[in-house]
Amino acid sequence: MAISRRLVQRFQWSASLRDSRIVLDRTWLCLSAAALAWSDYESRRRSRQSFCETDPGRSSIIKFRVDNDRPGLLSEATEVLKKQHLNIKDARISTADDSRAEHVYIVQDKLSGAGLSEDRLAQVREALRQLAAGDCRAEPWPRYCSADVAKHTTPEQGIWVSYKDGVYDITKFVANHPGGTDKIMLAAGKAIDPFWRIYQQHTGRGNALELLESMRIGDLSDPPQADDRSSCPFSTDPERHPGLIFHNNKPCNAELPAELMLDAWLTPNPVWFIRHHHPVPIMDHDQYRLVVDGVGTKSVTLSLEDLKSRFLKREVVATLQCGGNRRSELDQIEKTSGIPWGFGAMSTAKWGGVYLREVLQHCAGLSHENVEAFEVKHIIFKGLDSMEASIPVQKALSPYGDVLLAYEMNGESLPKEHGAPVRIIVPGVVGVRNVKWVGKITASQEEAQGPWQRGIAYKGFSPNVKELTGIDIEKIPSMQDLPVQSAIVFPKAGSTVELDDIEVKGFAWSGGGRGIVRVDLSLDDGKTWITADLQDGKDQAYNRAWAWTFWEASVPVPDSLKGKDITILCRAVDSAYSTQPERPEPLWNLRGLNCNCWHRVSIRHQDD
């Protein structure tokens, strides 16, 4: 459905007036969903009157149809309603049947906590008519029961869900769900409360609640009982180091703080960055079994002891990086969807375990001949937490790919936080493919199912794509190798330096095993550059440089910049002589992935 410029502007007036931001998110995705949901409201209400209850509920819909609309009227009307002691749950502008502007408010009487009585409506009507000529009326906010919601599970019927005491029509949003259509359709016609108790990122961050509220069509007359917190699936998660920068706790998503990043080339286990999609599974190591099967293989089942005793132990030093690392910089251009990581969604460890290729070839019988004969193209990893991802078979079987079934991390048994008893390590590839708590490995002609492989979560879109209607998401390649990356860790942004030579330190890394050949720094917006000295990590094997490289430089402050604000820039060059792009704007994408533009840190030079 096309959204007129006038409607967009009016939505923006409303959003600017609401400190609580209950109207809509700044993203086009939220704006589109809100407009589409409201445009369908009247037709839904007229055609679906078989509510389980007909009492007026706890809210009212005030419709103020004005003869002559004008800029600022929505703001003025909102203030009038506040002075009438009303809680404003939502405020929108639509076009009435006679083409007049219709201001629509979902309100609740502060004193009674309910919808408006006739007396209260009369008071509100008189106050609004002081602002502009027009009609003013109120209707009860529709009330549905769970049985009503259960009838709406298809696009033709409308896809409805409930959450707490609300009912929502999510039909237009399903295709844009970041977790994929299949996953959100599991909740069609049902309460999403149980799903959100697992995927608590919906309530812990971002705009999910605001977006959901924009699609509300009524109240739920029989809401579920309050959640018993003792049954929280995250209650058995391990304790975490307080020094981490937490973006979520349920599930946990936390980044390595800059202050600890350069202390050691191998990141200590307690402060390793954490990226979870689900609760940490509880696993008895003695009962653990890994199933290896699929086309071109003979199915085998291995215990943890089997992996340790039947195969040579291998060690690989590898950096893992989330595909959304540095997403917060893209958010400054326009809000994306995802965790607003700084540059700490990456860490490095020495992993111990067995080569995946040795298990596939020598135990499961997946020879190169079988790969060709059975047209095997992907190796799928399934985690015990329901996470599923895959990599190309060429990477899995390459003698230079170093893909590992890891049971050790930095010389210790793999912590359960990071995938114990066994996880996959795929060096040089985006972090999401390094599946934790792996329970099954499958050779396949198709890549993995699910939102983390075929959904939008880890796929890059053009900067002009703001919503996904009409886009065949499965045809867009999934992320695998990552581009060259670097960042300035010291000095911190906003700090003051006094010396005329600025000590600058940071890291650089590139996907696909491409080593770092150079890191350049500039104080004059790229007009001139100084090359940094490469430190730990510089001597890694060519095209098997799986870990980051630390660097440092002493950068003289030009006379023209002494005593002024200075922006330090850095860029890295990898062994393919690929370098980082200058600006973030051409990199912007809906999911906020692969932000690897020049890193910038602004400081102040204090001149004695």
Coordinates of C-alpha atoms in Angstrom, one line a residue:
M1 CA 0.0 0.0 0.0
A2 CA 1.4 3.4 -0.9
I3 CA 1.8 5.9 1.9
S4 CA 1.2 9.5 0.9
R5 CA 3.8 12.2 1.7
R6 CA 1.1 14.0 3.7
L7 CA 0.4 11.0 5.9
V8 CA 4.1 10.4 6.5
Q9 CA 4.5 14.1 7.6
R10 CA 1.6 13.8 9.9
F11 CA 3.0 10.6 11.4
Q12 CA 6.2 12.5 12.0
W13 CA 4.4 15.4 13.8
S14 CA 2.8 12.8 16.1
A15 CA 6.1 11.1 16.8
S16 CA 7.9 14.4 17.6
L17 CA 5.2 15.2 20.2
R18 CA 5.3 11.9 22.1
D19 CA 8.2 11.7 24.5
S20 CA 7.3 8.1 25.3
R21 CA 7.6 7.2 21.5
I22 CA 4.5 5.1 21.6
V23 CA 3.5 6.2 18.2
L24 CA 6.2 4.8 15.9
D25 CA 9.8 4.2 15.5
R26 CA 12.0 6.4 13.3
T27 CA 12.5 3.5 10.9
W28 CA 10.4 3.2 7.7
L29 CA 9.7 -0.4 8.7
C30 CA 7.8 0.7 11.8
L31 CA 6.1 3.6 10.0
S32 CA 4.9 1.3 7.2
A33 CA 3.6 -1.3 9.7
A34 CA 1.7 1.4 11.7
A35 CA 0.2 3.0 8.6
L36 CA -0.9 -0.3 7.1
A37 CA -2.3 -1.6 10.4
W38 CA -4.5 1.6 10.9
S39 CA -5.6 1.7 7.3
D40 CA -7.1 -1.8 7.7
Y41 CA -8.7 -1.1 11.0
E42 CA -12.1 0.1 10.0
S43 CA -12.7 -2.7 7.5
R44 CA -11.7 -5.3 10.1
R45 CA -13.9 -3.8 12.7
R46 CA -17.0 -3.7 10.4
S47 CA -16.5 -7.2 9.2
R48 CA -15.6 -8.9 12.5
Q49 CA -18.1 -8.0 15.1
S50 CA -18.5 -11.5 16.8
F51 CA -16.5 -10.6 19.9
C52 CA -16.6 -12.9 22.9
E53 CA -17.4 -9.9 25.0
T54 CA -19.1 -6.6 24.2
D55 CA -18.2 -4.6 27.3
P56 CA -16.5 -1.2 26.6
G57 CA -13.1 -2.3 27.9
R58 CA -10.5 -0.2 29.3
S59 CA -9.9 2.2 26.4
S60 CA -11.9 4.4 24.0
I61 CA -11.3 5.5 20.4
I62 CA -11.8 9.2 20.0
K63 CA -12.4 10.2 16.4
F64 CA -12.1 14.0 15.8
R65 CA -13.1 14.7 12.2
V66 CA -12.2 18.2 11.3
D67 CA -13.5 20.5 8.5
N68 CA -10.2 22.2 7.9
D69 CA -7.0 20.5 9.1
R70 CA -3.8 22.5 9.7
P71 CA -0.2 21.8 10.7
G72 CA 0.1 21.7 14.5
L73 CA -3.5 20.7 15.2
L74 CA -2.5 17.2 16.2
S75 CA 0.0 18.7 18.8
E76 CA -2.7 21.0 20.1
A77 CA -5.3 18.3 20.4
T78 CA -2.9 16.1 22.2
E79 CA -2.3 18.8 24.8
V80 CA -6.0 19.3 25.2
L81 CA -6.5 15.6 25.9
K82 CA -3.7 15.6 28.4
K83 CA -5.4 18.5 30.3
Q84 CA -8.6 16.4 30.3
H85 CA -6.7 13.8 32.4
L86 CA -6.5 11.2 29.7
N87 CA -3.8 8.7 29.1
I88 CA -3.1 8.7 25.4
K89 CA -2.1 5.2 24.2
D90 CA -1.8 6.1 20.6
A91 CA -2.5 9.1 18.2
R92 CA -2.8 9.0 14.4
I93 CA -4.3 10.8 11.5
S94 CA -6.3 9.1 8.8
T95 CA -8.6 10.2 6.0
A96 CA -12.3 9.8 6.5
D97 CA -14.8 8.6 3.9
D98 CA -15.7 12.2 3.0
S99 CA -12.0 13.0 2.5
R100 CA -11.8 15.1 5.7
A101 CA -8.9 14.6 8.0
E102 CA -9.7 12.4 11.0
H103 CA -7.6 12.6 14.2
V104 CA -7.8 9.3 16.0
Y105 CA -6.7 8.8 19.6
I106 CA -6.7 5.7 21.8
V107 CA -7.3 7.0 25.3
Q108 CA -8.0 5.9 28.8
D109 CA -9.5 7.9 31.7
K110 CA -6.7 8.4 34.3
L111 CA -9.1 8.4 37.2
S112 CA -11.2 5.4 36.4
G113 CA -8.6 3.5 34.3
A114 CA -11.4 2.7 31.8
G115 CA -12.9 4.0 28.6
L116 CA -14.8 7.3 28.5
S117 CA -18.4 7.6 29.8
E118 CA -20.9 9.7 27.9
D119 CA -20.3 12.6 30.4
R120 CA -16.6 12.5 30.0
L121 CA -16.9 12.3 26.2
A122 CA -19.1 15.4 26.3
Q123 CA -16.3 17.3 28.2
V124 CA -13.7 16.1 25.7
R125 CA -15.8 16.9 22.7
E126 CA -16.4 20.5 23.9
A127 CA -12.7 21.0 24.5
L128 CA -11.7 19.7 21.1
R129 CA -14.3 21.8 19.3
Q130 CA -12.5 24.9 20.7
L131 CA -9.6 24.0 18.5
A132 CA -11.4 23.4 15.2
A133 CA -14.8 22.8 13.7
G134 CA -15.8 19.2 13.2
D135 CA -17.4 16.1 14.7
C136 CA -16.1 14.3 17.7
R137 CA -17.2 10.8 18.8
A138 CA -16.0 7.9 20.9
E139 CA -16.2 4.2 20.5
P140 CA -15.2 1.4 22.8
W141 CA -11.8 -0.2 22.0
P142 CA -12.8 -3.7 20.7
R143 CA -12.4 -6.6 23.0
Y144 CA -11.7 -10.1 21.7
C145 CA -11.1 -13.4 23.5
S146 CA -8.5 -16.0 22.7
A147 CA -11.0 -18.0 20.6
D148 CA -11.4 -15.0 18.3
V149 CA -7.6 -14.7 17.9
A150 CA -7.3 -18.4 17.1
K151 CA -9.5 -18.0 14.1
H152 CA -7.0 -15.7 12.3
T153 CA -4.0 -17.7 11.2
T154 CA -3.8 -17.0 7.4
P155 CA -3.2 -13.9 5.3
E156 CA -6.8 -14.3 3.9
Q157 CA -8.3 -14.3 7.4
G158 CA -5.7 -11.9 8.8
I159 CA -2.9 -13.1 11.0
W160 CA -3.6 -12.2 14.6
V161 CA -1.6 -12.7 17.8
S162 CA -2.1 -11.6 21.4
Y163 CA 0.4 -10.3 23.9
K164 CA -0.6 -9.7 27.6
D165 CA -4.0 -7.9 27.3
G166 CA -3.7 -6.8 23.7
V167 CA -4.7 -8.2 20.3
Y168 CA -2.6 -7.4 17.2
D169 CA -3.1 -7.9 13.5
I170 CA 0.4 -8.7 12.2
T171 CA -0.6 -9.7 8.7
K172 CA 1.4 -6.9 6.9
F173 CA 4.4 -7.4 9.1
V174 CA 5.0 -11.1 8.7
A175 CA 7.2 -10.8 5.6
N176 CA 9.4 -8.3 7.4
H177 CA 10.0 -10.3 10.6
P178 CA 13.7 -10.3 11.2
G179 CA 13.5 -13.9 12.5
G180 CA 11.9 -15.1 9.3
T181 CA 8.3 -15.9 8.3
D182 CA 8.3 -19.5 9.5
K183 CA 9.2 -18.6 13.0
I184 CA 6.7 -15.8 13.5
M185 CA 3.9 -18.0 11.9
L186 CA 4.4 -20.4 14.8
A187 CA 2.6 -17.8 16.9
A188 CA -0.3 -17.2 14.4
G189 CA -3.6 -17.2 16.3
K190 CA -1.9 -17.6 19.6
A191 CA -0.4 -15.7 22.5
I192 CA 3.2 -14.6 21.8
D193 CA 4.0 -14.4 25.5
P194 CA 5.6 -17.8 25.7
F195 CA 7.7 -17.1 22.7
W196 CA 8.9 -13.8 24.1
R197 CA 9.9 -15.4 27.3
I198 CA 12.5 -17.3 25.3
Y199 CA 13.3 -14.5 22.8
Q200 CA 13.5 -11.8 25.5
Q201 CA 15.4 -9.5 23.2
H202 CA 12.0 -8.3 22.1
T203 CA 11.3 -6.7 25.4
G204 CA 14.9 -6.0 26.5
R205 CA 16.0 -3.7 23.7
G206 CA 15.0 -2.2 20.3
N207 CA 11.6 -1.2 19.0
A208 CA 9.7 -4.5 19.1
L209 CA 7.2 -3.3 21.7
E210 CA 6.6 0.0 19.9
L211 CA 6.2 -1.8 16.5
L212 CA 3.8 -4.3 18.0
E213 CA 1.7 -1.6 19.6
S214 CA 1.3 0.1 16.3
M215 CA -0.5 -3.0 15.1
R216 CA -2.9 -3.3 18.0
I217 CA -6.6 -3.7 17.0
G218 CA -8.1 -4.4 20.4
D219 CA -7.9 -5.7 24.0
L220 CA -7.8 -9.3 25.1
S221 CA -10.6 -10.3 27.4
D222 CA -8.9 -13.4 28.8
P223 CA -5.2 -12.6 29.0
P224 CA -2.8 -15.3 30.2
Q225 CA -1.8 -15.6 33.8
A226 CA 1.2 -13.5 34.9
D227 CA 4.5 -15.2 34.1
D228 CA 5.9 -17.4 36.9
R229 CA 9.4 -16.1 37.1
S230 CA 10.7 -19.3 38.7
S231 CA 10.0 -21.0 35.3
C232 CA 12.2 -18.6 33.4
P233 CA 14.2 -20.6 30.9
F234 CA 17.2 -18.3 31.5
S235 CA 17.4 -19.0 35.3
T236 CA 20.2 -21.6 34.8
D237 CA 22.4 -19.4 32.6
P238 CA 25.9 -19.0 34.0
E239 CA 27.1 -16.0 35.9
R240 CA 28.8 -13.4 33.7
H241 CA 31.8 -11.1 34.2
P242 CA 30.6 -7.6 35.2
G243 CA 33.2 -6.0 33.0
L244 CA 31.3 -7.0 29.8
I245 CA 29.1 -4.4 28.1
F246 CA 25.7 -5.9 28.2
H247 CA 23.1 -5.3 25.5
N248 CA 20.8 -8.0 26.7
N249 CA 20.6 -10.5 29.5
K250 CA 17.9 -12.8 28.2
P251 CA 19.3 -14.0 25.9
C252 CA 22.7 -12.7 26.8
N253 CA 24.4 -10.5 24.3
A254 CA 27.5 -8.7 25.6
E255 CA 30.6 -7.2 24.1
L256 CA 34.3 -7.1 25.1
P257 CA 35.0 -3.6 26.5
A258 CA 37.7 -1.6 24.8
E259 CA 39.6 -1.2 28.1
L260 CA 40.3 -5.0 28.1
M261 CA 40.7 -5.7 24.4
L262 CA 44.4 -5.1 24.0
D263 CA 45.5 -6.6 27.4
A264 CA 46.1 -9.9 25.8
W265 CA 46.1 -11.2 22.2
L266 CA 44.1 -14.2 23.3
T267 CA 40.9 -12.8 25.0
P268 CA 40.4 -14.3 28.5
N269 CA 37.4 -16.6 28.6
P270 CA 35.4 -14.7 31.2
V271 CA 35.4 -11.5 29.1
W272 CA 34.9 -13.1 25.7
F273 CA 32.0 -11.5 23.8
I274 CA 28.7 -13.3 24.1
R275 CA 26.1 -13.7 21.3
H276 CA 23.2 -16.0 22.2
H277 CA 19.8 -16.5 20.6
H278 CA 18.4 -18.8 23.3
P279 CA 19.0 -19.9 26.9
V280 CA 22.3 -21.7 27.5
P281 CA 21.4 -25.5 27.3
I282 CA 22.0 -27.7 30.3
M283 CA 24.1 -30.7 29.2
D284 CA 25.5 -33.7 30.9
H285 CA 28.9 -34.2 29.2
D286 CA 28.7 -38.0 29.8
Q287 CA 25.4 -38.2 28.0
Y288 CA 26.5 -36.0 25.1
R289 CA 26.2 -37.5 21.7
L290 CA 27.1 -36.0 18.3
V291 CA 25.2 -37.4 15.3
V292 CA 26.9 -37.1 11.9
D293 CA 24.8 -38.0 8.9
G294 CA 23.4 -36.9 5.6
V295 CA 23.8 -37.6 1.9
G296 CA 27.0 -39.3 0.9
T297 CA 27.8 -40.4 4.5
K298 CA 27.3 -43.4 6.8
S299 CA 25.6 -42.2 9.9
V300 CA 27.7 -42.2 13.1
T301 CA 27.2 -41.2 16.7
L302 CA 30.1 -39.9 18.7
S303 CA 30.5 -39.2 22.4
L304 CA 32.8 -36.5 23.8
E305 CA 35.2 -39.2 24.8
D306 CA 35.2 -40.5 21.3
L307 CA 36.3 -37.2 19.9
K308 CA 39.1 -36.9 22.4
S309 CA 40.4 -40.5 22.1
R310 CA 39.8 -41.5 18.5
F311 CA 41.1 -38.3 16.8
L312 CA 44.3 -36.3 17.0
K313 CA 43.9 -33.1 19.0
R314 CA 44.3 -30.0 16.8
E315 CA 44.7 -26.3 17.9
V316 CA 43.6 -23.3 15.9
V317 CA 43.9 -19.6 17.0
A318 CA 40.9 -17.8 15.6
T319 CA 39.0 -14.5 16.0
L320 CA 35.2 -14.7 15.9
Q321 CA 33.3 -11.6 14.9
C322 CA 29.5 -11.0 14.9
G323 CA 28.2 -9.8 11.5
G324 CA 26.6 -6.8 13.3
N325 CA 29.9 -5.6 14.9
R326 CA 30.0 -1.7 14.8
R327 CA 26.3 -1.6 13.9
S328 CA 25.9 1.4 16.2
E329 CA 27.7 3.5 13.6
L330 CA 25.2 2.6 10.9
D331 CA 22.4 3.4 13.4
Q332 CA 23.7 7.0 13.5
I333 CA 22.7 7.3 9.8
E334 CA 19.3 5.6 10.1
K335 CA 18.1 3.0 12.6
T336 CA 18.8 -0.6 11.7
S337 CA 17.3 -3.7 13.3
G338 CA 19.7 -5.5 15.6
I339 CA 21.9 -5.2 18.6
P340 CA 23.7 -1.8 18.6
W341 CA 27.2 -3.2 19.0
G342 CA 30.2 -1.1 19.3
F343 CA 33.5 -2.6 18.0
G344 CA 33.6 -5.2 20.8
A345 CA 31.4 -8.0 19.2
M346 CA 34.6 -10.0 18.5
S347 CA 37.2 -11.9 20.5
T348 CA 40.1 -14.3 20.0
A349 CA 40.9 -17.7 21.5
K350 CA 43.1 -20.7 20.9
W351 CA 40.6 -23.5 20.3
G352 CA 41.4 -27.2 20.9
G353 CA 39.6 -30.1 19.3
V354 CA 39.4 -32.2 16.2
Y355 CA 39.3 -31.2 12.5
L356 CA 35.8 -31.5 11.1
R357 CA 37.1 -32.8 7.8
E358 CA 38.7 -35.8 9.6
V359 CA 35.4 -36.7 11.3
L360 CA 33.5 -36.3 8.0
Q361 CA 36.0 -38.2 5.8
H362 CA 37.5 -40.9 8.0
C363 CA 34.5 -41.6 10.3
A364 CA 31.4 -40.7 8.3
G365 CA 32.9 -41.6 4.9
L366 CA 32.3 -38.3 3.1
S367 CA 34.9 -38.6 0.5
H368 CA 35.5 -36.1 -2.3
E369 CA 34.1 -38.7 -4.7
N370 CA 30.9 -38.9 -2.6
V371 CA 30.6 -35.1 -2.5
E372 CA 30.6 -35.1 -6.3
A373 CA 28.4 -38.2 -6.8
F374 CA 25.7 -37.1 -4.3
E375 CA 26.0 -33.3 -5.1
V376 CA 26.8 -32.4 -1.5
K377 CA 27.0 -28.6 -1.3
H378 CA 26.6 -27.7 2.4
I379 CA 27.4 -29.0 5.9
I380 CA 24.7 -28.1 8.3
F381 CA 25.3 -27.7 12.1
K382 CA 22.4 -28.0 14.5
G383 CA 22.8 -26.8 18.1
L384 CA 21.2 -28.2 21.1
D385 CA 19.6 -24.7 21.6
S386 CA 17.7 -25.1 18.2
M387 CA 20.2 -22.9 16.4
E388 CA 21.0 -24.0 12.9
A389 CA 23.5 -22.8 10.3
S390 CA 25.6 -24.1 7.5
I391 CA 28.8 -23.6 5.6
P392 CA 29.9 -24.6 2.0
V393 CA 31.2 -28.1 1.8
Q394 CA 34.4 -26.8 0.3
K395 CA 35.3 -24.9 3.5
A396 CA 34.4 -27.9 5.7
L397 CA 36.6 -30.3 3.8
S398 CA 39.5 -28.1 2.8
P399 CA 42.8 -29.1 4.4
Y400 CA 43.5 -25.4 4.7
G401 CA 40.1 -24.5 6.1
D402 CA 40.9 -25.5 9.7
V403 CA 37.3 -26.0 10.7
L404 CA 37.3 -27.5 14.2
L405 CA 35.0 -29.4 16.5
A406 CA 36.3 -27.6 19.6
Y407 CA 36.1 -28.9 23.2
E408 CA 38.8 -26.6 24.6
M409 CA 39.2 -22.8 24.7
N410 CA 42.4 -21.1 25.7
G411 CA 43.8 -24.3 27.2
E412 CA 40.7 -25.0 29.4
S413 CA 37.6 -27.2 28.9
L414 CA 35.2 -25.3 26.8
P415 CA 32.9 -23.2 29.0
K416 CA 29.2 -23.9 28.7
E417 CA 28.7 -20.2 28.0
H418 CA 30.7 -20.7 24.8
G419 CA 29.3 -24.0 23.6
A420 CA 30.3 -26.9 25.9
P421 CA 30.7 -29.7 25.5
V422 CA 31.4 -29.2 21.7
R423 CA 31.0 -26.3 19.3
I424 CA 32.0 -25.6 15.7
I425 CA 34.8 -23.2 14.9
V426 CA 34.8 -22.0 11.3
P427 CA 37.8 -19.6 11.1
G428 CA 37.4 -16.5 8.9
V429 CA 33.6 -16.8 8.7
V430 CA 30.9 -14.7 10.3
G431 CA 30.3 -15.7 14.0
V432 CA 26.8 -17.1 13.5
R433 CA 28.2 -20.1 11.5
N434 CA 30.3 -21.1 14.5
V435 CA 27.4 -23.0 16.1
K436 CA 27.6 -23.6 19.9
W437 CA 26.4 -26.8 21.7
V438 CA 26.4 -28.7 18.4
G439 CA 24.5 -31.9 18.5
K440 CA 24.1 -32.8 14.8
I441 CA 26.2 -32.4 11.6
T442 CA 24.5 -33.1 8.3
A443 CA 25.9 -33.3 4.8
S444 CA 23.2 -31.7 2.5
Q445 CA 22.4 -30.5 -1.0
E446 CA 20.7 -27.5 0.6
E447 CA 21.8 -25.0 3.1
A448 CA 20.4 -24.9 6.6
Q449 CA 16.8 -23.9 7.2
G450 CA 15.8 -21.2 9.7
P451 CA 16.1 -17.5 10.1
W452 CA 19.9 -17.4 10.7
Q453 CA 20.6 -18.9 7.3
R454 CA 17.7 -18.3 5.0
G455 CA 15.9 -15.4 6.8
I456 CA 16.9 -11.8 6.7
A457 CA 19.0 -11.9 9.9
Y458 CA 22.4 -12.3 8.2
K459 CA 21.8 -11.1 4.7
G460 CA 22.9 -7.8 3.3
F461 CA 20.6 -5.5 1.4
S462 CA 21.1 -2.4 -0.7
P463 CA 21.0 0.9 1.2
N464 CA 17.8 1.8 -0.7
V465 CA 15.9 -1.3 0.7
K466 CA 13.9 -0.1 3.7
E467 CA 11.3 -2.9 3.8
L468 CA 11.2 -6.4 2.3
T469 CA 7.8 -6.6 0.7
G470 CA 8.2 -8.3 -2.7
I471 CA 11.8 -9.4 -2.1
D472 CA 12.6 -13.2 -2.3
I473 CA 14.8 -13.3 0.7
E474 CA 16.0 -16.9 0.1
K475 CA 17.6 -15.9 -3.2
I476 CA 20.0 -13.5 -1.4
P477 CA 23.3 -15.2 -0.4
S478 CA 23.9 -15.7 3.3
M479 CA 26.9 -14.1 4.9
Q480 CA 30.1 -16.3 5.1
D481 CA 33.5 -14.6 4.9
L482 CA 33.7 -11.1 6.4
P483 CA 35.5 -8.0 5.0
V484 CA 38.6 -6.4 6.3
Q485 CA 38.1 -4.5 9.6
S486 CA 40.1 -2.3 12.0
A487 CA 39.4 0.0 14.9
I488 CA 41.1 2.4 17.2
V489 CA 41.0 1.1 20.8
F490 CA 43.3 3.8 22.4
P491 CA 42.8 6.7 22.9
K492 CA 39.2 6.6 23.7
A493 CA 36.7 9.0 22.1
G494 CA 36.3 12.2 24.0
S495 CA 39.7 12.0 25.8
T496 CA 42.2 14.8 26.1
V497 CA 45.9 14.4 25.1
E498 CA 48.7 16.7 26.0
L499 CA 51.8 15.3 24.2
D500 CA 52.6 16.4 20.7
D501 CA 52.9 12.7 19.6
I502 CA 49.6 10.8 20.1
E503 CA 50.0 7.1 21.0
V504 CA 47.4 5.2 19.0
K505 CA 46.6 1.5 19.4
G506 CA 44.1 -0.8 17.9
F507 CA 43.4 -4.1 16.1
A508 CA 42.8 -5.2 12.5
W509 CA 41.3 -8.4 11.0
S510 CA 40.0 -9.8 7.8
G511 CA 37.8 -12.8 7.0
G512 CA 38.8 -15.7 4.8
G513 CA 42.2 -16.1 6.5
R514 CA 43.5 -12.9 4.7
G515 CA 46.3 -11.5 6.8
I516 CA 46.8 -7.8 7.6
V517 CA 49.6 -6.2 5.5
R518 CA 49.2 -2.6 6.6
V519 CA 47.2 -0.2 8.9
D520 CA 47.2 3.5 8.0
L521 CA 46.3 6.4 10.3
S522 CA 45.4 10.0 9.5
L523 CA 44.7 13.2 11.5
D524 CA 43.7 15.4 8.6
D525 CA 40.6 13.5 7.2
G526 CA 42.7 11.3 4.9
K527 CA 44.8 14.0 3.2
T528 CA 48.0 12.4 4.6
W529 CA 48.6 9.0 6.3
I530 CA 51.0 7.4 8.7
T531 CA 51.6 3.6 8.7
A532 CA 51.3 1.8 12.0
D533 CA 53.6 -0.9 13.4
L534 CA 52.0 -4.3 13.3
Q535 CA 52.3 -6.2 16.6
D536 CA 50.9 -9.5 17.9
G537 CA 49.4 -11.5 15.0
K538 CA 51.6 -10.1 12.2
D539 CA 53.4 -13.4 11.7
Q540 CA 50.4 -15.7 10.9
A541 CA 50.5 -18.0 7.9
Y542 CA 49.6 -16.5 4.6
N543 CA 45.9 -17.0 3.8
R544 CA 45.4 -18.9 7.2
A545 CA 45.6 -15.7 9.3
W546 CA 42.5 -16.5 11.3
A547 CA 43.2 -14.2 14.2
W548 CA 43.3 -10.4 14.6
T549 CA 46.5 -8.4 14.4
F550 CA 47.3 -5.7 17.0
W551 CA 49.0 -2.5 15.9
E552 CA 50.3 0.8 17.3
A553 CA 51.7 4.1 16.2
S554 CA 53.0 7.4 17.5
V555 CA 51.4 10.1 15.4
P556 CA 52.8 13.6 15.5
V557 CA 50.2 16.4 15.9
P558 CA 50.7 19.1 13.2
D559 CA 51.1 22.7 14.4
S560 CA 47.8 23.5 12.7
L561 CA 45.9 21.1 15.0
K562 CA 47.6 21.8 18.3
G563 CA 45.1 22.9 21.0
K564 CA 42.2 21.8 18.8
D565 CA 39.7 18.9 18.4
I566 CA 41.2 16.1 16.3
T567 CA 39.6 13.2 14.6
I568 CA 41.9 10.1 14.2
L569 CA 41.1 7.8 11.3
C570 CA 42.3 4.3 10.7
R571 CA 42.0 1.9 7.8
A572 CA 43.5 -1.6 7.3
V573 CA 44.7 -3.4 4.1
D574 CA 44.6 -7.2 3.9
S575 CA 46.6 -9.7 1.9
A576 CA 44.2 -9.3 -1.0
Y577 CA 44.9 -5.6 -0.9
S578 CA 41.3 -4.9 -0.1
T579 CA 40.9 -1.9 2.2
Q580 CA 38.1 -0.4 4.2
P581 CA 35.7 2.1 2.6
E582 CA 35.8 5.7 3.7
R583 CA 32.2 6.4 4.7
P584 CA 29.4 4.4 6.4
E585 CA 26.6 5.7 4.2
P586 CA 27.1 3.4 1.2
L587 CA 27.4 0.5 3.7
W588 CA 24.0 1.1 5.4
N589 CA 21.6 -1.8 5.2
L590 CA 18.4 -2.8 6.9
R591 CA 20.1 -5.3 9.3
G592 CA 23.1 -3.2 10.0
L593 CA 25.7 -5.8 8.9
N594 CA 29.3 -5.6 7.8
C595 CA 30.1 -2.1 9.0
N596 CA 33.8 -1.8 8.2
C597 CA 34.2 1.9 7.1
W598 CA 37.2 3.9 8.3
H599 CA 37.1 4.0 12.1
R600 CA 37.0 7.5 13.6
V601 CA 37.9 8.7 17.1
S602 CA 37.5 12.3 18.1
I603 CA 39.8 13.6 20.9
R604 CA 41.0 17.0 22.2
H605 CA 44.6 18.1 22.0
Q606 CA 45.6 20.4 24.9
D607 CA 48.5 22.7 23.9
D608 CA 50.6 24.1 26.8

